[in-house]
Short mmCIF file of C-alpha atoms in Angstrom, two decimals:
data_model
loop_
_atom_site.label_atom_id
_atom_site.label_comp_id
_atom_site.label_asym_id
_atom_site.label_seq_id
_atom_site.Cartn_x
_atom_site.Cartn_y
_atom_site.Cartn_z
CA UNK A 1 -2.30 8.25 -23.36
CA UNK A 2 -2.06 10.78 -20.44
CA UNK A 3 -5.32 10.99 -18.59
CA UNK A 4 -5.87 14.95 -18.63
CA UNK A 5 -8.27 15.43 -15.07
CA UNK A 6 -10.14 19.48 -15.76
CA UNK A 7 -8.44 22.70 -15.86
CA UNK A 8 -9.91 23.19 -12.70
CA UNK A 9 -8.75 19.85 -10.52
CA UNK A 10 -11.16 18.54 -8.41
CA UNK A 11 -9.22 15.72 -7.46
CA UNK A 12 -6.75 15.63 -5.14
CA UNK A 13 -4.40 13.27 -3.42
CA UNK A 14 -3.21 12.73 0.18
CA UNK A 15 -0.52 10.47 1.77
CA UNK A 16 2.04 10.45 4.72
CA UNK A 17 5.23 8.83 4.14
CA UNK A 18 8.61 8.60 6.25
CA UNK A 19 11.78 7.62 5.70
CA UNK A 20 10.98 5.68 2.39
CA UNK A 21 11.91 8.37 -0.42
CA UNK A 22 12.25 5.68 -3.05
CA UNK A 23 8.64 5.00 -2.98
CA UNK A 24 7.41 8.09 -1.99
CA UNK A 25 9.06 9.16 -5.37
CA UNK A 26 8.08 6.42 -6.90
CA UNK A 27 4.41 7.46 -6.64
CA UNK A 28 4.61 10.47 -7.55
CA UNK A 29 6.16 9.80 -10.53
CA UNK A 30 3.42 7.60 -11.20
CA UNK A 31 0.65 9.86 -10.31
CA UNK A 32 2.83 12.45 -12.97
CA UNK A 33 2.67 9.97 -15.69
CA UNK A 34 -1.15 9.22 -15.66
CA UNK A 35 -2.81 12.99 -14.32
CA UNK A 36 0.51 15.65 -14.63
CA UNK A 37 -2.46 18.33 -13.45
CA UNK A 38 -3.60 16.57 -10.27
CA UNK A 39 -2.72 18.43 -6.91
CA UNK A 40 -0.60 16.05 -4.89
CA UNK A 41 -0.57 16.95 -0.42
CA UNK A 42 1.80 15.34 1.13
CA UNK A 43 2.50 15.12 5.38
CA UNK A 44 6.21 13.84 5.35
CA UNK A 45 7.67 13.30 8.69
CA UNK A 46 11.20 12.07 7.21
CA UNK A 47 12.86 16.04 8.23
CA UNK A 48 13.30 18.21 5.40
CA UNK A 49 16.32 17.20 2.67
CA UNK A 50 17.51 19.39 -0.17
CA UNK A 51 17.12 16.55 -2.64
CA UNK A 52 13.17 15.62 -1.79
CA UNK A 53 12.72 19.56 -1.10
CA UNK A 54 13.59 20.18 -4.85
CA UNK A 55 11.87 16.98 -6.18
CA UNK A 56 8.34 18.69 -4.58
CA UNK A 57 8.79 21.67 -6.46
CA UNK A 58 9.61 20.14 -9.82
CA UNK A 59 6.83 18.43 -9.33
CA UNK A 60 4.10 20.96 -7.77
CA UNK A 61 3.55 19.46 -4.45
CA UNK A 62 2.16 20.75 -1.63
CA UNK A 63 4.34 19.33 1.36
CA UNK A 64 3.50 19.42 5.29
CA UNK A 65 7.20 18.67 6.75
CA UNK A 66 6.17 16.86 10.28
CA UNK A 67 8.09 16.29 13.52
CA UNK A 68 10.01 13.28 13.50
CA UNK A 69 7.15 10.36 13.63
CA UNK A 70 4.34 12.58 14.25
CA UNK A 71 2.51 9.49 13.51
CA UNK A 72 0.32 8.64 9.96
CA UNK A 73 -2.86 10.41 11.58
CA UNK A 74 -1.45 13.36 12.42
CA UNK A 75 0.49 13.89 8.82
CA UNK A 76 -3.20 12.86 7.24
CA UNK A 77 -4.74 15.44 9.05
CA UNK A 78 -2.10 18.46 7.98
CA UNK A 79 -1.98 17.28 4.38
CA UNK A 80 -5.65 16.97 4.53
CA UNK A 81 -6.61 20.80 5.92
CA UNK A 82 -4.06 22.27 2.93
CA UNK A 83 -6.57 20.29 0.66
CA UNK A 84 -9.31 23.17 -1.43
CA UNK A 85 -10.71 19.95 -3.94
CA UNK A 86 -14.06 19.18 -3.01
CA UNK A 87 -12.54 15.30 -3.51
CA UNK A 88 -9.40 13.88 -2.85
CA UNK A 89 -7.90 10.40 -3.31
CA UNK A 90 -6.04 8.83 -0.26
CA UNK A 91 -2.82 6.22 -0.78
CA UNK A 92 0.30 4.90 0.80
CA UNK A 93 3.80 5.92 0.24
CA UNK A 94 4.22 2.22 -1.51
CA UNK A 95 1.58 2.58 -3.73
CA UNK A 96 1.86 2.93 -7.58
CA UNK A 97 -0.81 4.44 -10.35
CA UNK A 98 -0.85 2.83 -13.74
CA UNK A 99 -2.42 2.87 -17.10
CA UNK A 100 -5.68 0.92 -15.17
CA UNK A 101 -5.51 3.37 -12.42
CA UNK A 102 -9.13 5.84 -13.03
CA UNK A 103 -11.20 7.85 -11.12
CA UNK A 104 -14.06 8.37 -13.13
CA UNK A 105 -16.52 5.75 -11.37
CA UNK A 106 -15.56 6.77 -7.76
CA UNK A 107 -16.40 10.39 -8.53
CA UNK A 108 -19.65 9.48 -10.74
CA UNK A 109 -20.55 7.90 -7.75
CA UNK A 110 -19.89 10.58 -4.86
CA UNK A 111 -21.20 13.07 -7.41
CA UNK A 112 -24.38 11.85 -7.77
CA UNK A 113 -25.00 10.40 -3.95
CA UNK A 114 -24.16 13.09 -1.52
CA UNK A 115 -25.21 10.73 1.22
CA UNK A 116 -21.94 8.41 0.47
CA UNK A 117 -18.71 10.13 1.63
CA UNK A 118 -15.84 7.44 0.47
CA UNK A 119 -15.57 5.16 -2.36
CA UNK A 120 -12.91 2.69 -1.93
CA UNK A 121 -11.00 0.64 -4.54
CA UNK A 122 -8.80 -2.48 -4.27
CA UNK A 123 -4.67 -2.92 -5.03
CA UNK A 124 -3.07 -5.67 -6.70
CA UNK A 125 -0.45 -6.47 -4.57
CA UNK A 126 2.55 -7.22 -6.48
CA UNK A 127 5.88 -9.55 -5.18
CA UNK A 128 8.61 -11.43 -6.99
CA UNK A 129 9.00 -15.38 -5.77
CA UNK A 130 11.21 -18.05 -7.75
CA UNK A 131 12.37 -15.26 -10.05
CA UNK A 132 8.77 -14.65 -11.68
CA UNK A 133 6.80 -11.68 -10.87
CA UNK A 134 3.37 -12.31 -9.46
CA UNK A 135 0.21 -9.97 -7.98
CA UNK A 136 -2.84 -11.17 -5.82
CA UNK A 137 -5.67 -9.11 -6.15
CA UNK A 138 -6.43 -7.87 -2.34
CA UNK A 139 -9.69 -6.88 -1.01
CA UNK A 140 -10.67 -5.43 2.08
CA UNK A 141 -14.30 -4.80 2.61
CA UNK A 142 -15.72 -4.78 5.39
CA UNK A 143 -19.32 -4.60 7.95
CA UNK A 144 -18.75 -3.59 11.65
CA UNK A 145 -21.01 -4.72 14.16
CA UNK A 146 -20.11 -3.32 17.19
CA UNK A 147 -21.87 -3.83 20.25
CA UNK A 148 -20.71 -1.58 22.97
CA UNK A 149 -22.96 -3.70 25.64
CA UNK A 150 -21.16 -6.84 25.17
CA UNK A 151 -17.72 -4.74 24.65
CA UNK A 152 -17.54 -6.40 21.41
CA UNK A 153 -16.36 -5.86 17.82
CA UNK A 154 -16.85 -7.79 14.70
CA UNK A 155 -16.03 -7.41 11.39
CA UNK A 156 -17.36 -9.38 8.30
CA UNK A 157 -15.91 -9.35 5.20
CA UNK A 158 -18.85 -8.15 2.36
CA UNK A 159 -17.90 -11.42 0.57
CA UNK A 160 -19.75 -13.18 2.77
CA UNK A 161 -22.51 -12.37 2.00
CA UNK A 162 -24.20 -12.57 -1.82
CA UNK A 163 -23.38 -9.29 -3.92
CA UNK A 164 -25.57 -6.93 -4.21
CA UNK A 165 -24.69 -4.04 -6.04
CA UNK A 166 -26.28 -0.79 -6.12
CA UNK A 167 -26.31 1.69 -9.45
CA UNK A 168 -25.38 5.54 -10.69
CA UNK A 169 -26.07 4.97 -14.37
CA UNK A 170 -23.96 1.38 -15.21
CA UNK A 171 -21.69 1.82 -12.56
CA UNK A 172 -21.88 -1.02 -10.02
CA UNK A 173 -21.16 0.01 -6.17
CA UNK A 174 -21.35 -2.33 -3.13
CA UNK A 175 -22.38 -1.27 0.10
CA UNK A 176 -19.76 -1.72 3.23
CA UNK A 177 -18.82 -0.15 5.97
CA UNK A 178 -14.84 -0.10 5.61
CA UNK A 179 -12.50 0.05 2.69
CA UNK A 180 -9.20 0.03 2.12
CA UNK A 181 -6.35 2.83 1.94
CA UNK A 182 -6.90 3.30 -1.27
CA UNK A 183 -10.33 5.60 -1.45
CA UNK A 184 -11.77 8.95 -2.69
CA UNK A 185 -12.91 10.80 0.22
CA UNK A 186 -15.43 13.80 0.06
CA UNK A 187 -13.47 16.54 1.27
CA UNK A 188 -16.77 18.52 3.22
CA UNK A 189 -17.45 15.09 5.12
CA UNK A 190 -14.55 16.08 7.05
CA UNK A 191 -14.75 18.22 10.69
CA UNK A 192 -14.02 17.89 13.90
CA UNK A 193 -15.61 14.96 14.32
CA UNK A 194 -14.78 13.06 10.93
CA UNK A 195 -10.33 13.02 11.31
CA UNK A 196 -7.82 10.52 11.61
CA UNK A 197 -7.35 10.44 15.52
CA UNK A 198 -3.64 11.50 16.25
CA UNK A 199 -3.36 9.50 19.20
CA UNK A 200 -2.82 6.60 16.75
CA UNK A 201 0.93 6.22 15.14
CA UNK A 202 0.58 3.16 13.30
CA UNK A 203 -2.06 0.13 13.87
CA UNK A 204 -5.67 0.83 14.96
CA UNK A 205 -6.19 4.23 13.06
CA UNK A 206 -7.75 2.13 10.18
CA UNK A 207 -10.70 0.45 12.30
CA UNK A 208 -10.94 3.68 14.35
CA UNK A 209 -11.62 6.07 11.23
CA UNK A 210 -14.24 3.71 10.00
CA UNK A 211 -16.13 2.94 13.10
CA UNK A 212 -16.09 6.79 13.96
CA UNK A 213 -17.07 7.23 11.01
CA UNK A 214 -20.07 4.81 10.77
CA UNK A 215 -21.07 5.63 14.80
CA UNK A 216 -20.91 9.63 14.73
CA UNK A 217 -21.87 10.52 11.15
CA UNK A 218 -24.62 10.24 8.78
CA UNK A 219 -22.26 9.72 5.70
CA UNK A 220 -21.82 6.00 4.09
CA UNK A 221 -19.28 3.94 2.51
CA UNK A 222 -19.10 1.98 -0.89
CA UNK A 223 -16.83 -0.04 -2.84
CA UNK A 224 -16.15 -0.20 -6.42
CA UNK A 225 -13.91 -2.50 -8.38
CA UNK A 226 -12.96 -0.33 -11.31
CA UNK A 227 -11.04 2.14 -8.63
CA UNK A 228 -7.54 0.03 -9.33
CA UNK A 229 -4.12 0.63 -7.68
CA UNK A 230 -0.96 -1.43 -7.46
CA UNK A 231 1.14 -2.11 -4.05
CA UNK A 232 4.82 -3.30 -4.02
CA UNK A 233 6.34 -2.89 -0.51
CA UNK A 234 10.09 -2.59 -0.79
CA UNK A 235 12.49 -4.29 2.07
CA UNK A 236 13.18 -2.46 4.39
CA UNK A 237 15.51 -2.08 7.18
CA UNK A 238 14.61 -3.43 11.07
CA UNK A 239 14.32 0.18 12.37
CA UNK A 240 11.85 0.80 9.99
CA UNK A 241 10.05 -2.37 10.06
CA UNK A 242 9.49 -1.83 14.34
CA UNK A 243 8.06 1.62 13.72
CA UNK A 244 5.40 0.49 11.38
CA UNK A 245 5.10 -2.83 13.26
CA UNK A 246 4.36 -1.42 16.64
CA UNK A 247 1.40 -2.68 18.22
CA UNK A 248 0.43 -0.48 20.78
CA UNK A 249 -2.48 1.23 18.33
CA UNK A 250 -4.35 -2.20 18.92
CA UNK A 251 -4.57 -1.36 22.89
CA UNK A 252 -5.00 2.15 22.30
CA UNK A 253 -8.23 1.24 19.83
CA UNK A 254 -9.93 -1.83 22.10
CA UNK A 255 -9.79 0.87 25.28
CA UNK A 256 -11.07 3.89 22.75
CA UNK A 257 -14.29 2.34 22.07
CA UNK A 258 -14.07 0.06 25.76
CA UNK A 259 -13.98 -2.96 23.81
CA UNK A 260 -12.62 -6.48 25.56
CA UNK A 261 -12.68 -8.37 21.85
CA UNK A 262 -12.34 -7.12 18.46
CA UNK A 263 -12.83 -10.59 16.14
CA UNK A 264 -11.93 -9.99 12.37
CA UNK A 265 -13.73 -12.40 10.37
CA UNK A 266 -11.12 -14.79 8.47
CA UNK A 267 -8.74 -12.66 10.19
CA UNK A 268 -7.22 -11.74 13.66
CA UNK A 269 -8.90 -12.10 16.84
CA UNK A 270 -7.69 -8.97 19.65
CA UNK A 271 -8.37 -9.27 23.03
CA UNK A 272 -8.03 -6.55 25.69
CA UNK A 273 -5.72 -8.16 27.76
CA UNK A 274 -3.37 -9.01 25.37
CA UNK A 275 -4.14 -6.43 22.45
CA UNK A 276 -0.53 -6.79 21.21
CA UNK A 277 -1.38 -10.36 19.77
CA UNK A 278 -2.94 -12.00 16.64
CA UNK A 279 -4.72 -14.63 17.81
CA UNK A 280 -6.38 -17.33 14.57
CA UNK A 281 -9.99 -16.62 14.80
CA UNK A 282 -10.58 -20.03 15.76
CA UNK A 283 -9.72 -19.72 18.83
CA UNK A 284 -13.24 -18.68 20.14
CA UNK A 285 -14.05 -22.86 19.04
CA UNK A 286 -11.13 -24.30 20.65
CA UNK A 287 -11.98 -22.56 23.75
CA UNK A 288 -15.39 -22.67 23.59
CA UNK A 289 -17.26 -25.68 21.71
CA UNK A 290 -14.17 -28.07 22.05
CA UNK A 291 -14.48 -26.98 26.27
CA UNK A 292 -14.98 -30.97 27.44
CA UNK A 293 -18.24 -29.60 29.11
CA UNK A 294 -19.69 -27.78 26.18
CA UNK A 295 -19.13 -30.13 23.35
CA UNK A 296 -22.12 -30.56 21.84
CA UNK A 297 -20.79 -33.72 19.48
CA UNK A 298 -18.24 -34.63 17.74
CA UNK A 299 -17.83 -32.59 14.09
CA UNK A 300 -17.04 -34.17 11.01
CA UNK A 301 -13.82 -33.20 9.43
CA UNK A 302 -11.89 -34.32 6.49
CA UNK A 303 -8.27 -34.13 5.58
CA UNK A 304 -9.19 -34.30 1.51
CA UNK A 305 -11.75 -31.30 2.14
CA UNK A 306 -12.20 -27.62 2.19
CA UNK A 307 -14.58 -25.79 4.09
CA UNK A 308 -16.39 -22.98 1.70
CA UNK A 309 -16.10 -20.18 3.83
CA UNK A 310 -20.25 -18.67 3.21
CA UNK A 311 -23.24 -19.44 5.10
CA UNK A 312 -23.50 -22.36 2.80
CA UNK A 313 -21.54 -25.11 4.71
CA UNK A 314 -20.84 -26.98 1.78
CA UNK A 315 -17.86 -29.20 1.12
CA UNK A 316 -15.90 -29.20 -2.03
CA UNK A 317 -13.33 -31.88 -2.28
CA UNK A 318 -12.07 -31.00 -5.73
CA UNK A 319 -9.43 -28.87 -5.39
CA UNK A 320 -6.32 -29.29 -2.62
CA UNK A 321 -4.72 -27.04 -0.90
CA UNK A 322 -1.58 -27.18 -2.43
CA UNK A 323 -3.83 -25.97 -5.79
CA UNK A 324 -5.04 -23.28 -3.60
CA UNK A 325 -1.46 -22.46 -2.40
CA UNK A 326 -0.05 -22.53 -6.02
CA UNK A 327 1.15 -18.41 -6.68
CA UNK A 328 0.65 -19.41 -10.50
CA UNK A 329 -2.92 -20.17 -10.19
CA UNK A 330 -5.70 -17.26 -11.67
CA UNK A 331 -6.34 -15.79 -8.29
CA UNK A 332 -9.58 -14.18 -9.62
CA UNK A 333 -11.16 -17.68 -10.17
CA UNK A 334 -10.93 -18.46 -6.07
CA UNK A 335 -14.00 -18.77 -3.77
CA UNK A 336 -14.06 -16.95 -0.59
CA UNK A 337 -12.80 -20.46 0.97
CA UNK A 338 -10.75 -21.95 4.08
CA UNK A 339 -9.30 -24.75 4.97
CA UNK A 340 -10.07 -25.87 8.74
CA UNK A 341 -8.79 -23.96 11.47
CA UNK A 342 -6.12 -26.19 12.30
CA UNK A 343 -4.37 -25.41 8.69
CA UNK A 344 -5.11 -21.62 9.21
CA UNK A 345 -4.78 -21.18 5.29
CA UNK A 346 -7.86 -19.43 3.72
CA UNK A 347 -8.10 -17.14 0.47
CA UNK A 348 -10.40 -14.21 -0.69
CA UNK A 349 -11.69 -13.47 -4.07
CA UNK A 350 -14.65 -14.16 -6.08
CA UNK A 351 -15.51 -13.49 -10.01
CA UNK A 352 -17.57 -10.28 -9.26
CA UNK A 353 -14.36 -8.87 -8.47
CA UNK A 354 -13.19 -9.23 -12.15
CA UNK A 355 -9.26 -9.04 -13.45
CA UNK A 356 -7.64 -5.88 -14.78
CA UNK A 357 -4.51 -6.33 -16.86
CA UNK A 358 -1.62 -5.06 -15.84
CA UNK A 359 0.87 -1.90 -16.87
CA UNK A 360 0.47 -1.42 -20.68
CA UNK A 361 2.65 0.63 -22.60
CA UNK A 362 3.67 3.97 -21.49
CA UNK A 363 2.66 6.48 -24.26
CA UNK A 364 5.42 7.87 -26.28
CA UNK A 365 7.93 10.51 -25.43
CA UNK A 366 11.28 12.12 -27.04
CA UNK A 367 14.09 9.11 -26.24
CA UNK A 368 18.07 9.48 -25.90
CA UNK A 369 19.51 8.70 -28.56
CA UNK A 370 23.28 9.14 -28.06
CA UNK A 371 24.34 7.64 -25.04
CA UNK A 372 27.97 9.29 -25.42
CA UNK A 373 25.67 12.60 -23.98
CA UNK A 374 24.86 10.96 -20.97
CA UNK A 375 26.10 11.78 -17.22
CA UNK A 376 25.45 10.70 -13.75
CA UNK A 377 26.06 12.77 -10.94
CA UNK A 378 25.84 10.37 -7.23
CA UNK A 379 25.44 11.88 -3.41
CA UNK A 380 25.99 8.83 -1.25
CA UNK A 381 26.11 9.64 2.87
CA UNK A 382 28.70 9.61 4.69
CA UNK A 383 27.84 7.61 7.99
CA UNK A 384 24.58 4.82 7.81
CA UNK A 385 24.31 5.19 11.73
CA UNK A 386 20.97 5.88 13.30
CA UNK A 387 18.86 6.12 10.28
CA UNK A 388 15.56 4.02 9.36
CA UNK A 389 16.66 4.15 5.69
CA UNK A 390 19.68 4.89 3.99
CA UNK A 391 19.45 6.52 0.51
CA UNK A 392 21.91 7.59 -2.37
CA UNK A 393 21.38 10.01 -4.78
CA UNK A 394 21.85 9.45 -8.67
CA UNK A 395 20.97 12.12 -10.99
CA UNK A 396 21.25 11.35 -14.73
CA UNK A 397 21.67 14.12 -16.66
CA UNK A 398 22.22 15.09 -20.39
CA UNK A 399 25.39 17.68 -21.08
CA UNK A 400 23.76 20.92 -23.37
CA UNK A 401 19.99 19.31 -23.33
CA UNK A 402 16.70 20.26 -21.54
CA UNK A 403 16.38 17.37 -18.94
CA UNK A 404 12.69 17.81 -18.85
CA UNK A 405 12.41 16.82 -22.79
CA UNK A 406 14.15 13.91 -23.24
CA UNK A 407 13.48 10.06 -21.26
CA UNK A 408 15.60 7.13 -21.81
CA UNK A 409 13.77 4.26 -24.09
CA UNK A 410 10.87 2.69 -23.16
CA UNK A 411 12.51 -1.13 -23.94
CA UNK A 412 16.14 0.23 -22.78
CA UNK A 413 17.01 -2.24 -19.68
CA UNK A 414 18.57 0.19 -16.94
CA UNK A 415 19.84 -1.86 -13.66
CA UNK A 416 21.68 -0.22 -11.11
CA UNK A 417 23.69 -2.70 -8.43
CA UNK A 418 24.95 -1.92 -5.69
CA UNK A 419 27.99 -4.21 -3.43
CA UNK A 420 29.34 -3.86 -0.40
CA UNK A 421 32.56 -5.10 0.98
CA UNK A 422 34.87 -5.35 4.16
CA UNK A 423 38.64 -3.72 4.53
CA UNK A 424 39.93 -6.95 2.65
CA UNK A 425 37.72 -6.02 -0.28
CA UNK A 426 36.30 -9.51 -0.57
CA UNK A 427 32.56 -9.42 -1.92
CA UNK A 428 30.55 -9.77 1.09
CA UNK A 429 26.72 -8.69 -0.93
CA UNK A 430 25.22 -7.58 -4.01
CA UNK A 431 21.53 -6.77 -4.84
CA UNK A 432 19.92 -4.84 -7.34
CA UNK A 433 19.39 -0.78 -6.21
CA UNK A 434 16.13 -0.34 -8.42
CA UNK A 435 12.53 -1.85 -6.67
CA UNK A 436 9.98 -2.74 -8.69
CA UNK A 437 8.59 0.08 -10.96
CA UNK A 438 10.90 2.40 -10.05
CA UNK A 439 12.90 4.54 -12.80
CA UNK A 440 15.85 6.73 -13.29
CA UNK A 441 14.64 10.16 -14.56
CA UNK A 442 16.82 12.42 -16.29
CA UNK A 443 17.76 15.56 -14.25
CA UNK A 444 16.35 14.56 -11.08
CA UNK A 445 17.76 13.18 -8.10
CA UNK A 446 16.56 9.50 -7.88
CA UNK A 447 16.56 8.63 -4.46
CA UNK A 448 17.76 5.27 -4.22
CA UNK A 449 17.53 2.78 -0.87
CA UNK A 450 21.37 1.52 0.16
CA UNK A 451 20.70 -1.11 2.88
CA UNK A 452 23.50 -2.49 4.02
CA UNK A 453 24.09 -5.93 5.13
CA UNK A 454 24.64 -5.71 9.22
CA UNK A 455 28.46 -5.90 9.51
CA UNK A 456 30.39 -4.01 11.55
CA UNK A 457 32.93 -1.71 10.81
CA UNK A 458 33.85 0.16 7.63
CA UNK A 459 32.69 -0.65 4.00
CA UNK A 460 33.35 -0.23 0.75
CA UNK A 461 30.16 0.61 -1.07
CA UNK A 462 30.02 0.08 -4.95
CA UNK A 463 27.60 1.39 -7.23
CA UNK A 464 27.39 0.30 -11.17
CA UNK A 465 24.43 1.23 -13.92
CA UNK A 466 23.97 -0.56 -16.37
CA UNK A 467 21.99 0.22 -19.80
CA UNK A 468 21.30 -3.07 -21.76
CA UNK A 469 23.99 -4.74 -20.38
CA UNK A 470 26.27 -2.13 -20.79
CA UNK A 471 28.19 -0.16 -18.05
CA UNK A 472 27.19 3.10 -18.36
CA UNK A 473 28.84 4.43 -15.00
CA UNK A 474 30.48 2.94 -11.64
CA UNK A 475 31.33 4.58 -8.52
CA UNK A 476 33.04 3.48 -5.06
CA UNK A 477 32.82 5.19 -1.90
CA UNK A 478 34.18 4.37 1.94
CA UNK A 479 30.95 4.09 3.84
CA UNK A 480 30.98 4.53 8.21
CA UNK A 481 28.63 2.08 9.28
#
């Protein structure tokens, strides 16, 4: 059933995205299916295309088109001053809403505690292994302690510590001082104080909105787990992956706030001289307590044994880590635990964090029925040089209908392939064109991502669809790499 929001939205939602029009479509189609009225901001730094230009308007976005990399703060902040809801809700390009996905307990809470200004959820990442589809429920709350003395940062995951929720009717909140990017923000807690600080591109604009935020404001940040999302990140190709890998945000954040060591509990330790680097966490004991002149006696450890990561200190010698390890096993029945430091493996959790199921059914709509009707129209570039992703365009259309009326079948099994080969036309690769949760509409143009294996010189791309097993339509193309 489609979740109707008010005739007058108050609920909003803001991303950035470049380069990845697959997912950035893919979102909004999702965000479409579950709350058609909800005002969607976007800060897109890809350059302006014809194809995503008309797949805003069909689908009433408001779009900020961004230099070239402006960076993810900057397009925040544009999408963010275009926004007039008093809330909005703040996601990745990768993201996906489904039939779980509500917004009723973030907003019950923000409504009736004007002294919190975000409410953060929690994802289920999702990722295929061994042919089986799996998702790990991720969390990411967090307590700063920063103590600008000692130059010093720490942050502590909330599971630490015992749970202790707080109440707006039966709706259970938690008290942190970090969430992740998937939140509902108060729009008015925002000035010229309270932004995403531009100087950030990517890394370090996380930790710096959160520790502004808890340093020069009054307003205060909670945590529900009924706010649900799912995450999928697609592959992508190495020019993309060294934009949104670079690491210079972690200098630019330790010399912000003038720290020398920024120590993420069961995480990452950063240190000012070498900011670029995840150090394990334990390194503060191998340098420190196992220092031949500061050893203060020899600690027990155990092969057979896991360390329960609380202020407990109890051992548990029941489970292994391969259990722990297993991707089959109920991820919501984990401790906050960790093996020693010299395994580095550790997992989060914990049964106040309960399980969602995944997507149900999608509620009913008016189906093709005669495939003979059905059409494909493909814009594939000519030249994959210099780009961070390469994209085709497939638009499925039906001859003498309305486009907007009619879906394909809800159990109809549409796979689009795409191969590549070399002047000899020998197969070189073939992968499936569709990542996970992503349709074909009817009538639009479905972006779709064409990575190439790195050959050089000419290719023959070929693209097939296929509906239930059937080809429905194949095309080949010269490709310029």
């Amino acid at each position: 059933m489609t979740k109707q929001i008010t005739k007058e939205p108050e609920l909003a939602l803001v991303f950035a995205t470049i380069s990845r029009e697959h997912t950035t479509q893919r979102l909004i189609n999702s965000v479409r299916k579950h709350f058609p009225d909800m005002p969607i901001y976007i800060g897109d730094q890809s350059g302006k295309s014809a194809v995503m230009e008309e797949f805003y308007r069909r689908n009433n976005c408001t779009v900020i088109w961004m230099e070239h990399d402006a960076g993810v703060c900057a397009s925040r902040n544009a999408a963010l001053d275009k926004v007039r809801e008093p809330y909005f809700v703040l996601c990745d390009d990768d993201f996906i809403f489904g039939d779980n996905t509500s917004f009723e307990a973030p907003l019950k809470i923000l409504k009736a505690k004007p002294e919190i200004g975000v409410v953060g959820g929690r994802l289920y990442d999702v990722f295929l292994a061994n042919g089986k589809e799996y998702r790990a429920n991720r969390h990411w709350e967090l307590l700063f302690h920063y103590d600008e003395q000692k130059q010093k940062l720490l942050t502590l995951p909330v599971h630490y510590f015992l749970p202790d929720p707080k109440y707006v009717g039966s709706e259970a909140y938690y008290e942190c001082d970090a969430v992740m990017n998937f939140a509902v923000f108060r729009t008015a807690m925002f000035n010229e104080k309270i932004r995403w600080d531009p100087i950030f591109k990517s890394n370090g604009e996380h930790e710096d909105f959160y520790l502004n935020l808890k340093l020069n404001s009054d307003f205060k940040v909670a945590y529900t787990p009924k706010l649900v999302a799912y995450h999928h990140h697609p592959t992508s190709l190495q020019k993309y992956k060294k934009l949104r890998h670079r690491n210079y945000g972690w200098q630019l954040f330790l010399e912000k706030w003038n720290l020398k060591q920024f120590l993420e509990m069961d995480g990452t330790l950063r240190v000012i001289n070498d900011a670029n680097s995840c150090h394990s966490y334990a390194m503060g004991y191998e340098n420190y307590y196992k220092n031949p002149n500061l050893v203060p006696g020899e600690a027990f450890e155990s092969e057979d044994r896991i360390v329960i990561s609380n202020l407990t200190g109890r051992l548990a010698s029941s489970r292994t880590m391969s259990e722990f390890a297993d991707p089959e096993m109920d991820r919501e029945e984990q401790l906050c635990v960790k093996v020693s430091h010299e395994s580095g493996f550790f997992a989060t959790g914990g049964d106040w964090r309960f399980s969602l199921p995944f997507f149900k059914k999608k509620p009913k709509k008016k189906y093709l029925q005669d495939d003979s009707l059905l059409a494909f129209e493909v814009i594939v570039p000519e030249t994959l040089q210099d780009s961070l992703e390469s994209f085709m365009r497939i638009r499925p259309f039906v001859a003498g209908m309305t486009d907007e009326a009619i879906f394909f079948k809800e159990d109809d099994e549409l796979d689009v392939r795409v191969s590549w080969s070399i002047k000899s036309g020998y197969l070189t690769y073939q992968r499936k064109a569709l990542i996970f949760e992503q349709e074909l509409l009817l009538g639009n143009w479905n972006s779709i991502a064409i990575n190439p294996p790195e050959f050089e010189g000419d290719m023959t791309m070929e693209t097939t669809i296929y509906k239930n097993g059937t080809v429905m339509f194949e095309h080949s193309m010269q490709l310029a790499i």
